[in-house]
């Protein structure tokens, strides 16, 4: 167990969609957690710390292209490694 493992810095904005310009593959090699208003969220698809929002899927609703329909939630966003 090497505790000195260096994690890449978490960006201000991050997306799980590989087609997005805000996708950083090196970050997803480790487990990332997101808190919105001091409550941990497990279904975050994209976040922006400086603007204070996250995007989460709206249930099982899909858009015309078959992707989950996203809603934006605003508040205090914190990103961290687990």
PDB file of C-alpha atoms in Angstrom:
ATOM      1  CA  UNK A   1       0.000   0.000   0.000  1.00  0.00           C
ATOM      2  CA  UNK A   2       1.689   3.125  -1.208  1.00  0.00           C
ATOM      3  CA  UNK A   3       0.091   6.141   0.490  1.00  0.00           C
ATOM      4  CA  UNK A   4       2.259   8.573  -1.496  1.00  0.00           C
ATOM      5  CA  UNK A   5       0.263   8.014  -4.693  1.00  0.00           C
ATOM      6  CA  UNK A   6      -0.190  11.310  -6.506  1.00  0.00           C
ATOM      7  CA  UNK A   7      -3.662  12.035  -7.842  1.00  0.00           C
ATOM      8  CA  UNK A   8      -4.118  14.423 -10.785  1.00  0.00           C
ATOM      9  CA  UNK A   9      -5.599  17.757  -9.706  1.00  0.00           C
ATOM     10  CA  UNK A  10      -9.378  17.947  -9.961  1.00  0.00           C
ATOM     11  CA  UNK A  11     -10.437  20.427 -12.655  1.00  0.00           C
ATOM     12  CA  UNK A  12     -12.923  23.247 -12.083  1.00  0.00           C
ATOM     13  CA  UNK A  13     -15.297  21.634 -14.591  1.00  0.00           C
ATOM     14  CA  UNK A  14     -15.517  17.912 -15.322  1.00  0.00           C
ATOM     15  CA  UNK A  15     -17.825  15.721 -17.425  1.00  0.00           C
ATOM     16  CA  UNK A  16     -18.229  11.945 -17.634  1.00  0.00           C
ATOM     17  CA  UNK A  17     -19.068  12.151 -21.369  1.00  0.00           C
ATOM     18  CA  UNK A  18     -15.911  11.287 -23.376  1.00  0.00           C
ATOM     19  CA  UNK A  19     -17.113  13.512 -26.263  1.00  0.00           C
ATOM     20  CA  UNK A  20     -17.146  16.582 -24.016  1.00  0.00           C
ATOM     21  CA  UNK A  21     -14.211  19.026 -24.049  1.00  0.00           C
ATOM     22  CA  UNK A  22     -14.382  18.925 -20.225  1.00  0.00           C
ATOM     23  CA  UNK A  23     -13.657  15.179 -20.000  1.00  0.00           C
ATOM     24  CA  UNK A  24     -10.285  14.332 -18.366  1.00  0.00           C
ATOM     25  CA  UNK A  25      -9.615  10.596 -18.572  1.00  0.00           C
ATOM     26  CA  UNK A  26      -6.752  10.648 -16.033  1.00  0.00           C
ATOM     27  CA  UNK A  27      -9.140  11.813 -13.286  1.00  0.00           C
ATOM     28  CA  UNK A  28     -11.500   8.874 -13.850  1.00  0.00           C
ATOM     29  CA  UNK A  29      -8.749   6.339 -13.117  1.00  0.00           C
ATOM     30  CA  UNK A  30      -9.519   7.133  -9.449  1.00  0.00           C
ATOM     31  CA  UNK A  31     -12.820   7.278  -7.577  1.00  0.00           C
ATOM     32  CA  UNK A  32     -14.194  10.847  -7.547  1.00  0.00           C
ATOM     33  CA  UNK A  33     -16.900  12.084  -5.177  1.00  0.00           C
ATOM     34  CA  UNK A  34     -19.108  15.184  -5.478  1.00  0.00           C
ATOM     35  CA  UNK A  35     -20.924  17.061  -2.705  1.00  0.00           C
ATOM     36  CA  UNK A  36     -23.706  19.551  -3.403  1.00  0.00           C
ATOM     37  CA  UNK A  37     -24.687  21.653  -0.382  1.00  0.00           C
ATOM     38  CA  UNK A  38     -22.797  19.243   1.939  1.00  0.00           C
ATOM     39  CA  UNK A  39     -24.729  16.208   0.661  1.00  0.00           C
ATOM     40  CA  UNK A  40     -22.845  13.589  -1.352  1.00  0.00           C
ATOM     41  CA  UNK A  41     -24.376  12.926  -4.784  1.00  0.00           C
ATOM     42  CA  UNK A  42     -23.760   9.638  -6.579  1.00  0.00           C
ATOM     43  CA  UNK A  43     -25.373  10.317  -9.966  1.00  0.00           C
ATOM     44  CA  UNK A  44     -23.487  13.433 -11.150  1.00  0.00           C
ATOM     45  CA  UNK A  45     -22.766  13.578 -14.901  1.00  0.00           C
ATOM     46  CA  UNK A  46     -21.035  16.982 -14.967  1.00  0.00           C
ATOM     47  CA  UNK A  47     -20.043  19.664 -12.472  1.00  0.00           C
ATOM     48  CA  UNK A  48     -18.591  23.170 -12.321  1.00  0.00           C
ATOM     49  CA  UNK A  49     -17.168  24.359  -9.009  1.00  0.00           C
ATOM     50  CA  UNK A  50     -16.704  28.050  -9.888  1.00  0.00           C
ATOM     51  CA  UNK A  51     -20.254  28.468 -11.241  1.00  0.00           C
ATOM     52  CA  UNK A  52     -21.788  26.266  -8.509  1.00  0.00           C
ATOM     53  CA  UNK A  53     -23.839  23.692 -10.451  1.00  0.00           C
ATOM     54  CA  UNK A  54     -24.052  19.979 -11.228  1.00  0.00           C
ATOM     55  CA  UNK A  55     -25.955  18.089 -13.920  1.00  0.00           C
ATOM     56  CA  UNK A  56     -27.821  14.913 -13.009  1.00  0.00           C
ATOM     57  CA  UNK A  57     -30.120  12.642 -15.063  1.00  0.00           C
ATOM     58  CA  UNK A  58     -33.848  13.389 -14.754  1.00  0.00           C
ATOM     59  CA  UNK A  59     -35.074   9.904 -13.874  1.00  0.00           C
ATOM     60  CA  UNK A  60     -35.366   7.531 -16.803  1.00  0.00           C
ATOM     61  CA  UNK A  61     -36.288  10.259 -19.304  1.00  0.00           C
ATOM     62  CA  UNK A  62     -34.317  10.205 -22.573  1.00  0.00           C
ATOM     63  CA  UNK A  63     -33.794  12.884 -25.201  1.00  0.00           C
ATOM     64  CA  UNK A  64     -34.263  12.389 -28.962  1.00  0.00           C
ATOM     65  CA  UNK A  65     -30.822  10.842 -29.364  1.00  0.00           C
ATOM     66  CA  UNK A  66     -31.312   8.315 -26.543  1.00  0.00           C
ATOM     67  CA  UNK A  67     -29.149  10.115 -23.994  1.00  0.00           C
ATOM     68  CA  UNK A  68     -30.448  10.775 -20.471  1.00  0.00           C
ATOM     69  CA  UNK A  69     -32.192  14.114 -20.061  1.00  0.00           C
ATOM     70  CA  UNK A  70     -30.135  16.265 -17.671  1.00  0.00           C
ATOM     71  CA  UNK A  71     -31.287  18.785 -15.104  1.00  0.00           C
ATOM     72  CA  UNK A  72     -29.055  21.389 -13.465  1.00  0.00           C
ATOM     73  CA  UNK A  73     -28.921  21.751  -9.691  1.00  0.00           C
ATOM     74  CA  UNK A  74     -27.263  24.814  -8.173  1.00  0.00           C
ATOM     75  CA  UNK A  75     -25.480  25.233  -4.864  1.00  0.00           C
ATOM     76  CA  UNK A  76     -22.116  24.806  -3.181  1.00  0.00           C
ATOM     77  CA  UNK A  77     -20.112  22.188  -5.123  1.00  0.00           C
ATOM     78  CA  UNK A  78     -17.138  20.276  -3.697  1.00  0.00           C
ATOM     79  CA  UNK A  79     -15.145  17.648  -5.598  1.00  0.00           C
ATOM     80  CA  UNK A  80     -12.857  15.156  -3.841  1.00  0.00           C
ATOM     81  CA  UNK A  81     -11.086  11.816  -4.241  1.00  0.00           C
ATOM     82  CA  UNK A  82     -12.437   8.948  -2.168  1.00  0.00           C
TER      83      UNK A  82
END
